[in-house]
XYZ file of C-alpha atoms in Angstrom:
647
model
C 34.637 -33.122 -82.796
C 35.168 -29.415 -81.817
C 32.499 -27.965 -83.562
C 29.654 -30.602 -82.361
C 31.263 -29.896 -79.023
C 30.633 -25.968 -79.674
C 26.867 -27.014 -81.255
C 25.900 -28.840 -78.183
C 26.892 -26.350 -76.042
C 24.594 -23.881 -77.781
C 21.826 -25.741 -77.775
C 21.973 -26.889 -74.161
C 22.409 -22.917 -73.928
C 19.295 -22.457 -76.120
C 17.126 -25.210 -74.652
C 18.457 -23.895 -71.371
C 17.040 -20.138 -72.199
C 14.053 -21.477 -73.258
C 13.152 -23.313 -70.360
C 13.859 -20.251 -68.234
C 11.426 -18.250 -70.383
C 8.535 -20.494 -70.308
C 8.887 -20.557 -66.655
C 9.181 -16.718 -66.278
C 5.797 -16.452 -68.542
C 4.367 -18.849 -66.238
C 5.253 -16.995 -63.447
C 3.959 -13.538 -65.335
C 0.293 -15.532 -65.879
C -0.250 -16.724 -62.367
C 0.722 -13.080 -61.512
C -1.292 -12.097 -63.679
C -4.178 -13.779 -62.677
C -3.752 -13.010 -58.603
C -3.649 -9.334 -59.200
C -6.493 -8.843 -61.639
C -8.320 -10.813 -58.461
C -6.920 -9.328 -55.553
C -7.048 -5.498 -56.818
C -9.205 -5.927 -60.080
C -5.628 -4.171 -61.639
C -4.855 -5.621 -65.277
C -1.261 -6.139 -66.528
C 0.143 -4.511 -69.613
C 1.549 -6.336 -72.739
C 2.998 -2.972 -73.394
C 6.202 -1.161 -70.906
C 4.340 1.110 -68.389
C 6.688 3.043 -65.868
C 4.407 0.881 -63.245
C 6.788 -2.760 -62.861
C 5.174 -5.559 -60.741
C 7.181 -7.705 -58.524
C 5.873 -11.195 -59.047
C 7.244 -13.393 -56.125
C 8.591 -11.063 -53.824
C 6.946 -8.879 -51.055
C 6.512 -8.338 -47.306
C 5.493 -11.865 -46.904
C 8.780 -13.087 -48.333
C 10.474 -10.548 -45.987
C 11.613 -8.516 -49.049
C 12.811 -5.032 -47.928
C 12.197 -1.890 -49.742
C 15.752 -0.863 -49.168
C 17.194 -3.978 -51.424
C 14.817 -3.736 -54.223
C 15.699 -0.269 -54.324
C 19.412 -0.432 -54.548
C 18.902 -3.234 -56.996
C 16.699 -0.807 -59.587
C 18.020 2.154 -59.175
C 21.378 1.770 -61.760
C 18.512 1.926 -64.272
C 16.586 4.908 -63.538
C 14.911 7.261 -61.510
C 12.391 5.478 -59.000
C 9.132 7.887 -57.547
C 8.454 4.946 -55.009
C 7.740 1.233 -54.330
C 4.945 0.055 -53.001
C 4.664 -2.893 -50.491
C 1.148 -4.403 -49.689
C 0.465 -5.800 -46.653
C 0.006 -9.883 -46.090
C 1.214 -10.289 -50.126
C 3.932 -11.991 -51.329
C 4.332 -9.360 -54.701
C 4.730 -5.543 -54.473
C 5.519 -3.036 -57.357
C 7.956 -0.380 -58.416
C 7.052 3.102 -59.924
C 9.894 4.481 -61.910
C 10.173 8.051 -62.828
C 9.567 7.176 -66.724
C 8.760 4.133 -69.255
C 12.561 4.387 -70.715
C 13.705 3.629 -67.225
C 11.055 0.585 -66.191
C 12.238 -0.815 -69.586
C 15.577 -1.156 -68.969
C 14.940 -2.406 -65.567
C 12.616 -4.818 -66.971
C 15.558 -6.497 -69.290
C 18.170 -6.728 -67.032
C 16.072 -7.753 -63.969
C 13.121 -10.083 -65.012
C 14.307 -13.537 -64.869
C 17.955 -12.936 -64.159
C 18.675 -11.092 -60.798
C 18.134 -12.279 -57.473
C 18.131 -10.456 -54.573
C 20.523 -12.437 -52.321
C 22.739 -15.343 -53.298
C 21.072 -17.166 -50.930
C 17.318 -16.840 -53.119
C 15.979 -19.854 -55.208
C 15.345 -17.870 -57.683
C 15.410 -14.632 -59.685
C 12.958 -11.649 -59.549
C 10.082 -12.028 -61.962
C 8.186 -8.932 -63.328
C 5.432 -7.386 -65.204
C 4.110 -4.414 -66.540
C 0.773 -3.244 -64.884
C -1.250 -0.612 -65.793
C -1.371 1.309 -62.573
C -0.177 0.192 -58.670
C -3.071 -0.132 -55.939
C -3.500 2.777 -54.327
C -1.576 3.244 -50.938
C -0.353 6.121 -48.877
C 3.451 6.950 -49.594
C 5.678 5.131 -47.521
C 8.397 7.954 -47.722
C 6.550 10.843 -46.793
C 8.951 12.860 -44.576
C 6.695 15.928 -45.085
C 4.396 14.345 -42.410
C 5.131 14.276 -39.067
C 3.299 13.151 -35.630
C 1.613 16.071 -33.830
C 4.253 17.606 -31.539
C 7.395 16.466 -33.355
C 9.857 19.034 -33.942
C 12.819 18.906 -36.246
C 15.687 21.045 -36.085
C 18.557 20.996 -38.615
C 22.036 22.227 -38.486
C 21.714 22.457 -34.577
C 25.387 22.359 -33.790
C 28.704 23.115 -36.087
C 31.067 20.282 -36.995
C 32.984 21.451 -34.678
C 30.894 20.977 -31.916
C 29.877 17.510 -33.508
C 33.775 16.587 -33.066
C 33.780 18.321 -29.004
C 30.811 16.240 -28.470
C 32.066 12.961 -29.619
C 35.114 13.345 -27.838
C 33.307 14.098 -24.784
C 32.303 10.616 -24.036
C 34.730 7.974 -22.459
C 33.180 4.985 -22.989
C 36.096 2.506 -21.439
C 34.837 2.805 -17.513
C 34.545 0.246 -14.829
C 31.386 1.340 -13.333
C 28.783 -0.766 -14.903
C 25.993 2.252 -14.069
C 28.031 4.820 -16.958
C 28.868 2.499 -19.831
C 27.023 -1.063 -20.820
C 26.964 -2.697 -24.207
C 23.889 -3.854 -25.044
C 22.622 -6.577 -28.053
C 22.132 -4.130 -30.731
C 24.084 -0.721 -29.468
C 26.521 0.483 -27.115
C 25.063 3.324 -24.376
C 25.855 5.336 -21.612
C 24.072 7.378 -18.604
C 24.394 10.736 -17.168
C 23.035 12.219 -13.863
C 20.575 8.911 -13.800
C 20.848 5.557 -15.180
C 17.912 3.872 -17.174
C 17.218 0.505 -15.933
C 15.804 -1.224 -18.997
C 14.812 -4.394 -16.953
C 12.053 -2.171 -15.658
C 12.083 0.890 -17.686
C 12.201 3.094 -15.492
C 14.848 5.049 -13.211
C 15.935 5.365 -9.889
C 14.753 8.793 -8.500
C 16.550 8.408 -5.146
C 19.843 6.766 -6.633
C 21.656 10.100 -9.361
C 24.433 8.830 -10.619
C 28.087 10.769 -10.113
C 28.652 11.598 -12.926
C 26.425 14.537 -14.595
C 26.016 15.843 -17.962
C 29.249 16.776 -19.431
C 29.456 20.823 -19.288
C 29.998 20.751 -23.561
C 26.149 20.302 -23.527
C 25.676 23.485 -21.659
C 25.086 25.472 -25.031
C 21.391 23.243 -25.189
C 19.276 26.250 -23.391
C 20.624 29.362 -25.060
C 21.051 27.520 -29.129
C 17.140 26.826 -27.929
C 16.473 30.069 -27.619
C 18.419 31.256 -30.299
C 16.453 29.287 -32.503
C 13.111 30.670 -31.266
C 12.042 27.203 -29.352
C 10.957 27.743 -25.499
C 10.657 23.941 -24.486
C 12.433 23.399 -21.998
C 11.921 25.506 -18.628
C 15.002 24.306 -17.469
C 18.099 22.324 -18.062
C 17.483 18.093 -18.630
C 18.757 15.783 -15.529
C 19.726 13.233 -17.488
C 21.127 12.039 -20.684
C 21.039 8.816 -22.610
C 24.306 8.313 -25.455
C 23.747 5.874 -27.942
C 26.706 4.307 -30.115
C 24.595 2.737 -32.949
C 26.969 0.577 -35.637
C 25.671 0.342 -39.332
C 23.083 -2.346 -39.309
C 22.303 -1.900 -35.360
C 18.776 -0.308 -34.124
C 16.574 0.188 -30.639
C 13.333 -1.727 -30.782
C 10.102 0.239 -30.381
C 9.553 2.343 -27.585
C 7.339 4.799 -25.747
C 9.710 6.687 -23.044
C 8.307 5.562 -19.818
C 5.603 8.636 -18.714
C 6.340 8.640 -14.952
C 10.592 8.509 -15.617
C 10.512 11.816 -17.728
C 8.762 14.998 -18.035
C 7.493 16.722 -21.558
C 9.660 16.634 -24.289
C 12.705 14.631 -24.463
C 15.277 15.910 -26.975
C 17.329 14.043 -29.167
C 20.710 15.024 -30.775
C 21.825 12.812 -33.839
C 25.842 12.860 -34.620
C 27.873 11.086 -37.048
C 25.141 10.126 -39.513
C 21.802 10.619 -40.407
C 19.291 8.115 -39.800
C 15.154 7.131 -40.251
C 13.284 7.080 -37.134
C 10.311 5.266 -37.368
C 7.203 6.679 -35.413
C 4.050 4.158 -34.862
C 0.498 5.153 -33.603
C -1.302 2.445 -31.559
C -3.725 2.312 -34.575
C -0.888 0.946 -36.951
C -0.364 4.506 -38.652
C 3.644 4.750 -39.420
C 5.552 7.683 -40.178
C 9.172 7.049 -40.869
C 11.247 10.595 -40.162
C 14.730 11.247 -41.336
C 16.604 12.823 -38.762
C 19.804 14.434 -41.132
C 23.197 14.615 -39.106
C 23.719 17.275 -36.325
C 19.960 17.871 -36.372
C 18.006 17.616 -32.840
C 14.540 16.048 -32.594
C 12.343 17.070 -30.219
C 9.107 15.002 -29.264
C 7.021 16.782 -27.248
C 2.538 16.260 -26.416
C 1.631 13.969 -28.239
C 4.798 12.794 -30.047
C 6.504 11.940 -26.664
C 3.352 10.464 -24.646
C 1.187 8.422 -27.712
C 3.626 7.740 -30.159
C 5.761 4.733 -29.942
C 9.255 5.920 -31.755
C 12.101 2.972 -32.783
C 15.370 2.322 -35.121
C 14.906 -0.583 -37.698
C 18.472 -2.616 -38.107
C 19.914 -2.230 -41.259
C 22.715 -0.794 -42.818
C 20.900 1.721 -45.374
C 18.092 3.845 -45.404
C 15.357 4.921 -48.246
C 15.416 8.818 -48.212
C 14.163 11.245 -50.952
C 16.532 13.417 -53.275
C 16.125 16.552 -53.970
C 14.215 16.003 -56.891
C 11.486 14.550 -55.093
C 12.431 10.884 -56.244
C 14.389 7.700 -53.716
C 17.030 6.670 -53.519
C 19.402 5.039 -50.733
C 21.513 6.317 -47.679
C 24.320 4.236 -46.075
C 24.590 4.332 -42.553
C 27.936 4.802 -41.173
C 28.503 4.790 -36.902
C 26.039 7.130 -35.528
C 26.112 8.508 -31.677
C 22.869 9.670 -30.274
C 22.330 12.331 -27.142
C 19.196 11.989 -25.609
C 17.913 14.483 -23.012
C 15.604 14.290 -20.111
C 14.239 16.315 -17.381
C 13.304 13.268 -14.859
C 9.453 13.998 -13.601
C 8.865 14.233 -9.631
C 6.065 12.603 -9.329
C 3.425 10.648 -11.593
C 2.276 11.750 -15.068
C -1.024 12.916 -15.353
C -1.487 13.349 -18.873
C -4.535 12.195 -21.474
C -2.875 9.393 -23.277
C -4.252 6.439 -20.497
C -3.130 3.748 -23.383
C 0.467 4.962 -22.680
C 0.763 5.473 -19.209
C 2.312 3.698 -16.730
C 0.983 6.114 -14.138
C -2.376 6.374 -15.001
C -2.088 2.282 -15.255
C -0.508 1.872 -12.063
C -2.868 4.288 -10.235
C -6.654 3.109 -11.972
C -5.865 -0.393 -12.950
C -4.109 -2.346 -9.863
C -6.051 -5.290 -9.956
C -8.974 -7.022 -12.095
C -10.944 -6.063 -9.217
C -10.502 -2.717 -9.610
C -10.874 -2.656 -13.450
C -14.024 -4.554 -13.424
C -15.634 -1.932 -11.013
C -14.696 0.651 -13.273
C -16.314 -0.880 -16.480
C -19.483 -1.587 -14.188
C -19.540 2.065 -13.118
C -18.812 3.174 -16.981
C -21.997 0.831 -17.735
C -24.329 2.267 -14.943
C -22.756 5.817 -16.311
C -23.939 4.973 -20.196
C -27.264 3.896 -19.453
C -28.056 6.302 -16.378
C -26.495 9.473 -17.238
C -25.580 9.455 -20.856
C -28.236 7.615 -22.379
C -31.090 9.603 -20.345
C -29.521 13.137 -21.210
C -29.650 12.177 -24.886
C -33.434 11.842 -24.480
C -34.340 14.537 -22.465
C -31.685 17.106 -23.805
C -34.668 19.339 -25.222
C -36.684 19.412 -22.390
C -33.555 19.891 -20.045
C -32.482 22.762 -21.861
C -35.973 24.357 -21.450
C -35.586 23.701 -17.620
C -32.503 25.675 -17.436
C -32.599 29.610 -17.943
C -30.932 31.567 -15.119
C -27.352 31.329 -13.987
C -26.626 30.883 -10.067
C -25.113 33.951 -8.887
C -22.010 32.500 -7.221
C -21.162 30.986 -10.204
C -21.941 33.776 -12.671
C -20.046 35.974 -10.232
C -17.131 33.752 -10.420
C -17.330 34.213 -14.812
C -17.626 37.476 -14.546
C -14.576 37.899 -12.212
C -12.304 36.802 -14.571
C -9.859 38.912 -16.890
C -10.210 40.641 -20.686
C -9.088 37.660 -22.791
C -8.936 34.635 -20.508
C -9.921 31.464 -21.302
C -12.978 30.022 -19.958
C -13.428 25.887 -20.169
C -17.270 24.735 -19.059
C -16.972 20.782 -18.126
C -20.228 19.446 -18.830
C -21.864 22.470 -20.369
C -25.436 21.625 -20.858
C -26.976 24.164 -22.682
C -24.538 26.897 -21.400
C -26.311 28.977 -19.595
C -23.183 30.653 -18.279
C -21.696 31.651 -21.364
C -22.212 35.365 -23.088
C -22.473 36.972 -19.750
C -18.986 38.102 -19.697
C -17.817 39.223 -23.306
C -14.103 39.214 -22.741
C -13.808 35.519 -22.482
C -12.554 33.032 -24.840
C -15.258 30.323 -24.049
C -15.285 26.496 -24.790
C -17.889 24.733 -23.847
C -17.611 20.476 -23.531
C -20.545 17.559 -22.906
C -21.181 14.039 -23.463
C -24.655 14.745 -25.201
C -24.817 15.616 -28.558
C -28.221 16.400 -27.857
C -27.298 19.494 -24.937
C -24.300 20.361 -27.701
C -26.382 21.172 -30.909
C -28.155 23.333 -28.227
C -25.362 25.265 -27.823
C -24.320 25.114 -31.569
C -28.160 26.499 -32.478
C -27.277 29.434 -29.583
C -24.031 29.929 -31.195
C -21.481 28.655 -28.624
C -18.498 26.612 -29.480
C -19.106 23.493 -28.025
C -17.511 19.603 -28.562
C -18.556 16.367 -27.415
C -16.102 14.501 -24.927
C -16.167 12.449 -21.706
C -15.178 14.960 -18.675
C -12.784 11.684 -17.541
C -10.060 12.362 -20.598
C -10.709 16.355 -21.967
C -8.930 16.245 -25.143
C -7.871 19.455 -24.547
C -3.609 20.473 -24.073
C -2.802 20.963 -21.078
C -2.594 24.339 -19.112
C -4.738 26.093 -21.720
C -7.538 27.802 -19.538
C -7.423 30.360 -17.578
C -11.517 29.298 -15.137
C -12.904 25.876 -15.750
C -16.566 24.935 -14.510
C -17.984 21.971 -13.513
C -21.385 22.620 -12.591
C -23.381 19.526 -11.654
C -21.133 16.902 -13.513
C -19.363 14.709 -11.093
C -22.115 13.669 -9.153
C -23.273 11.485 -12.073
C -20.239 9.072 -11.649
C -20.397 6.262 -9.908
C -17.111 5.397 -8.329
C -14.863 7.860 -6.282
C -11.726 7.198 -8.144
C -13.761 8.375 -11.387
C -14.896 11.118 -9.720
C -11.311 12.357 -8.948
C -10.377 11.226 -12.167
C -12.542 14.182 -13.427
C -11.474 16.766 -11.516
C -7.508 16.128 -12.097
C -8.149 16.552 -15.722
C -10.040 19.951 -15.294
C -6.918 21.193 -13.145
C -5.037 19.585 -15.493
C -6.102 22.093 -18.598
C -6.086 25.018 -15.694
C -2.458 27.476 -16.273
C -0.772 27.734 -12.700
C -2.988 30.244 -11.113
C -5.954 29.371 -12.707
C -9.286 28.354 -10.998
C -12.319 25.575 -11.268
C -15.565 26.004 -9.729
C -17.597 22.505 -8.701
C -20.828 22.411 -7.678
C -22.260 18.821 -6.579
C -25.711 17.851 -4.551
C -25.363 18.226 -1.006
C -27.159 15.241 0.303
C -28.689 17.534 2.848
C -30.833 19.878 1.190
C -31.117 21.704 4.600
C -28.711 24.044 5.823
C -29.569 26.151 9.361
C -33.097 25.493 9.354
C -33.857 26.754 5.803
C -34.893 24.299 2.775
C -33.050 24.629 -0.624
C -35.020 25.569 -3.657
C -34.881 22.226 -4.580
C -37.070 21.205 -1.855
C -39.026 24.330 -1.804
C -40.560 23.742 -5.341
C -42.103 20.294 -3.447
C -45.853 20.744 -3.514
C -47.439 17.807 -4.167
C -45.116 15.469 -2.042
C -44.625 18.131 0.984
C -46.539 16.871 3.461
C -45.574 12.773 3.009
C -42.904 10.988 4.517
C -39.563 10.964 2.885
C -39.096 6.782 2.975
C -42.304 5.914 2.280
C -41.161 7.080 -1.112
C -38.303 5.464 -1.659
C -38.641 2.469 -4.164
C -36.673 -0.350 -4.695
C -35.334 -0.958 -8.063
C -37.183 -3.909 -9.119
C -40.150 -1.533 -9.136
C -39.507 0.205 -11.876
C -38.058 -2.617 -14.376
C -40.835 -2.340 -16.317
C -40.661 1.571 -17.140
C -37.327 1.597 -18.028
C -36.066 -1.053 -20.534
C -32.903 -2.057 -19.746
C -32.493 -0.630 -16.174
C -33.051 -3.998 -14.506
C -29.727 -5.755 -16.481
C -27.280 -3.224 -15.755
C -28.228 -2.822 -12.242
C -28.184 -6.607 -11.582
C -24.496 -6.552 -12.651
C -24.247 -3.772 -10.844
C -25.566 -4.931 -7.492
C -22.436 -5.939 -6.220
C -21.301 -2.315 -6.584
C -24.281 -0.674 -5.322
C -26.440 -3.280 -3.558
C -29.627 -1.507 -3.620
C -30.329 1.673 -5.683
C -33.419 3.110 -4.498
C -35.463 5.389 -6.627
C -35.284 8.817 -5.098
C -38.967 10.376 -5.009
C -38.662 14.224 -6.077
C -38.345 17.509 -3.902
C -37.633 15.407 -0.761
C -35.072 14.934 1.012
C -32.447 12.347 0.457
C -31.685 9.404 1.629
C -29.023 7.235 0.581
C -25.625 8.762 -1.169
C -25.824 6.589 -4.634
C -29.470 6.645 -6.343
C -31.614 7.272 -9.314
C -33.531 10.525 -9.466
C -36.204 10.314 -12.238
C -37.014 12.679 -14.502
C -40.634 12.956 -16.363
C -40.254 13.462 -20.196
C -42.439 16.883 -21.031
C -43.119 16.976 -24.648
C -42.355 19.980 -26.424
C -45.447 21.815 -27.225
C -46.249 25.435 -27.322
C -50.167 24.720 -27.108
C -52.050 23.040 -24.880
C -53.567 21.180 -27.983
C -50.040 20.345 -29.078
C -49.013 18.982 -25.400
C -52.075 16.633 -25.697
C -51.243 15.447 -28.977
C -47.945 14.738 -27.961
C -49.141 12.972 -25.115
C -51.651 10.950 -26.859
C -48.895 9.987 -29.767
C -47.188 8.000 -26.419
C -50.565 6.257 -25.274
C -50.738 4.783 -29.357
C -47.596 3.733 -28.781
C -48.322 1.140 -25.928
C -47.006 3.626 -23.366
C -49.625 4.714 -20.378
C -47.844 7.564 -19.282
C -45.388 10.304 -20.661
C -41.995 8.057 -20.077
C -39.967 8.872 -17.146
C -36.203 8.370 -17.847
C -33.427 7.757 -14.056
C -30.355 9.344 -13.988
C -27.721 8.114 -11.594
C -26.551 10.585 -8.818
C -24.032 10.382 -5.915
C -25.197 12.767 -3.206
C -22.248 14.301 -1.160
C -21.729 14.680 2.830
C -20.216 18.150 3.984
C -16.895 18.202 3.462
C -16.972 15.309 1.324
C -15.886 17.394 -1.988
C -13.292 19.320 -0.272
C -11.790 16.375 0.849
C -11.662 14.787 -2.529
C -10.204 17.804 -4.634
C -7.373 18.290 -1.968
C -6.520 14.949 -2.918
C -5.152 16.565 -5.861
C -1.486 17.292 -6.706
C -0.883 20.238 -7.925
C -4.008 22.358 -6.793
C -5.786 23.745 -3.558
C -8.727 24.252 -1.785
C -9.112 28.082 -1.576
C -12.634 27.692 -1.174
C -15.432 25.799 0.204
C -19.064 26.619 0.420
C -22.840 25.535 0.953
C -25.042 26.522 -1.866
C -29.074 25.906 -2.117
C -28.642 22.399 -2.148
C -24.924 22.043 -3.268
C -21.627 21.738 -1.724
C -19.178 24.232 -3.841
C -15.686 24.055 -3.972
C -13.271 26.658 -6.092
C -10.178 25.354 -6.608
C -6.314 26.796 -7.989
C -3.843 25.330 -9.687
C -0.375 25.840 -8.146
């Protein structure tokens, strides 16, 4: 009876087995099957140091961390590669001898939790789909700076003790869901993310943090101009994080520091276009986030309780976190933020985009803009640049003026006619049209394509800026000011912008402007006789008549500004008579012939947009700016001029 009891038992044991393994193959085949038609990848009857994971992935909310610590007891792993919207992933081990053993011990056997239905099921592969290393720590987001071994242990321990967390003022110490945290000098209300300018708190930074200037310095790193305002102390528990975060622009100036203590951890920094770069920030190190880090790049703590973090042999493995205290520093910002991450910014938000009202009028203007500015300098960039040859002397004056080695920044450069008349400048030349720009790449002039409302260009970089006949092509006031706070913007303190605009009065004591002067043919008529409406001239230009209907609201009659007269209204179209290029007379009638085959029955004429300024007008609007003055303000043939210094 005891030994048929034993035989059953082994072959309910055997049957048992079996069943098992003709459900793993069956799992291996559909596998199988879904990656050879998701990734065109085959599987391998033979061990390959590349190990698919069947039935787990990001879809079953596996996390790298747990497969990790579940293969590494069998070998060295390079990485482990999760896919995005799949329910399978795969693990690359350092070596075939190491997959295999994995492979026995896992496939069909272990589960990840208790709490899973079911073991992991695997299968050799003969490669992994290609996908950008998800532990790359040698990458980091423009502006980030690391430093390690910032303080001593000692300091570590003076630190730690620093902080008395048992208080009864609810403004110094607060427990929140996933950490415990504490204010100096200002408290962070996260209800609004923000703080209270006009409400410090009384207690300030504790004096042990008084060594953060001169170990700065010490360690060659000139970011802060003076010492932070306020300061944020995280108590983070193994297994507690902070959600995702961009440090609200108009609380806190440029950078924010960041002192880790009691463990290392992996920050996680996200781009708004999905690109992640986790960061490990080792124990007693101090992160800095500064440009582009601190304004563009959201920056968060995923809860768990370990971490994947390379060895020094280039290979994973897992941290565990133990209780880890956090000092954050701040300088708090008077004032709004002006910088050139709009996406970001709450100030740039608050100030541009109060109301759909307000938002629709800008896309309207950015549509009159595109097809009135943009898309007509794109057509006539030749024959614009062959229109333009001498420099005005105020302005060249003003180029010439400036010192050995500054840094010259030309807004809306055309064909820049101002550059290589002063040979000690650094010059950089910007404009919307590629056209005008491979002009100034053929002269040999550095030159990039951007819109003068965001100037991807760091801040306080130039030394002069121009912006010579720009701004009167937008079409809202608000974008117009928009332009000229980025140009003082990129200015150092000191430096200085020249803008020239169109006067609307081209008169100026009795005495025309060369603009009117090179009137001949239209002298002698009257001005409004001239003046068209815009359903008029529909037919010449394609699609003037649909933007300007949605535009009408805006600008309820654009009239068609007749040329060399004076004008009329403040927002028109000035048109501008395409001259092939031709060096013959021959050529020029070729060129004009080519048009009439074409079904056109006149060289086309292409309307830009322009807002013509009052006196005073200009000056008004760039003393609207913080940070800059007026020291300057002048009449010149045709244009009102303003120079302008940053504080």
């Amino acid at each position: 009876m005891y030994i048929i009891t034993i035989a059953t038992c082994v072959e309910n044991h055997t049957m048992s087995e079996n069943k098992r393994s003709k459900k793993a193959q069956r799992k291996q085949t559909k596998a199988k099957n879904i990656l050879l038609r998701d990734t065109g990848i085959r599987c391998s009857e033979e061990p390959t140091k590349y190990v698919m994971v069947a039935n787990a992935g990001l879809v079953t909310g596996l996390q790298q961390e747990q497969l990790l610590e579940i293969t590494l007891p069998y070998g060295g792993v390079d990485n482990i590669v999760m896919l995005p919207r799949k329910s399978y992933c795969f693990i690359i081990f350092k070596d075939i001898l190491s997959a295999s053993k994995a492979y026995a011990a896992i496939h069909g056997k272990i589960k990840i939790t208790l709490d899973d239905s079911g073991p992991l099921y695997l299968a050799y592969t003969e490669k992994v789909p290609e996908l950008s290393h998800s532990w790359n720590y040698d990458h980091k987001p423009p502006g980030l700076i690391l430093l390690e071994e910032f303080v001593t242990e000692d300091e570590e321990k003076s630190l730690l003790n620093c902080v008395e967390w048992k208080t009864t003022d609810c403004h110094l110490g607060q427990t929140l869901k996933h950490r415990r945290v504490k204010h100096y000098g200002y408290e962070f209300q996260y209800n609004i993310n923000n703080v209270n300018k006009d409400c410090p708190l009384t207690e300030s930074i504790p004096y042990e943090c008084n060594f953060l200037l001169d170990r700065l310095k010490e360690r060659n790193v000139c970011v802060l101009s003076s010492f932070p305002t306020q300061m944020t102390v995280n108590n983070y528990q193994p297994g507690q994080g902070i959600p995702s975060h961009v440090d609200t622009h108009s609380a806190f100036e440029d950078p924010i520091l960041s002192l880790s203590l009691g463990s290392s951890i992996v920050m996680e920094f996200r781009h708004q276009d999905g690109h992640a770069i986790p960061v490990l920030l080792p124990r007693r190190s101090l992160l800095i986030m500064s440009e582009e880090a601190r304004y563009a790049w959201s920056h968060g703590i995923t809860p768990r309780k370990m971490d994947v973090v390379p060895t020094v042999n280039g290979d994973l493995t897992i941290q565990q976190r133990r209780e880890r205290t956090s000092f954050t520093f701040r300088l708090i910002r008077k004032g709004e933020c002006n910088c050139v991450y709009h996406d970001q910014c709450d100030s740039y938000k608050k100030k541009y985009r109060q109301s759909e009202g307000r938002i629709k009028d800008d896309a309207l203007a950015a549509k009159l803009e595109s097809l009135h500015v943009h898309e007509v300098y794109e057509e006539i960039a030749s024959h614009f640049s062959d229109t333009r040859h001498k420099p005005w002397p105020n302005v060249l004056s003003f180029v010439q003026s400036l010192p050995f080695g500054s840094i010259l920044v030309d807004v809306g450069c055309g064909n820049c006619k101002y550059f290589g008349n002063n040979m000690g400048l650094f010059e950089i030349g910007c404009d919307h049209s590629v056209g005008l720009a491979k002009v100034c790449h053929d002269r040999g002039f550095e030159v990039f394509n951007c819109n003068c409302l965001s100037l991807p260009l760091k801040s306080e970089i130039a030394d002069g800026c121009l912006s010579i006949a720009v701004i009167h092509h937008l079409a809202t006031e608000e974008r117009r000011l928009r332009a000229v706070e980025e140009m003082v913007r990129i200015l150092r303190p000191g430096g200085r912008a020249v803008i020239y605009v169109w006067a609307k009065d081209q008169t100026r004591h009795n005495t025309l402007s060369s603009y009117l002067k090179q009137d001949r043919k239209n002298r002698n008529k009257d001005c409004n006789s001239q003046l068209k409406c815009v359903s008029q001239y529909n037919s010449v230009s394609k699609s003037a008549g649909t933007i300007v209907n949605e535009v009408s609201h805006q600008f309820p009659s654009l009239p068609i500004h007749t040329n060399r007269t004076q004008f009329q209204h403040h927002d028109l179209l000035v048109p501008w008579k395409l001259k092939p290029a031709a060096k013959t007379e021959s050529d020029q009638k070729r060129e004009e012939e080519s048009y009439l085959e074409k079904g056109s029955h006149e060289v086309p004429t292409f309307y830009r947009y322009y807002h013509v300024f009052d006196e005073g007008e200009l000056e008004q609007l760039c003393s609207s700016v913080k940070g800059a003055k007026v020291v300057q303000s002048y009449y010149d043939q045709g244009n009102w001029c303003v120079t302008l210094e940053r504080a």
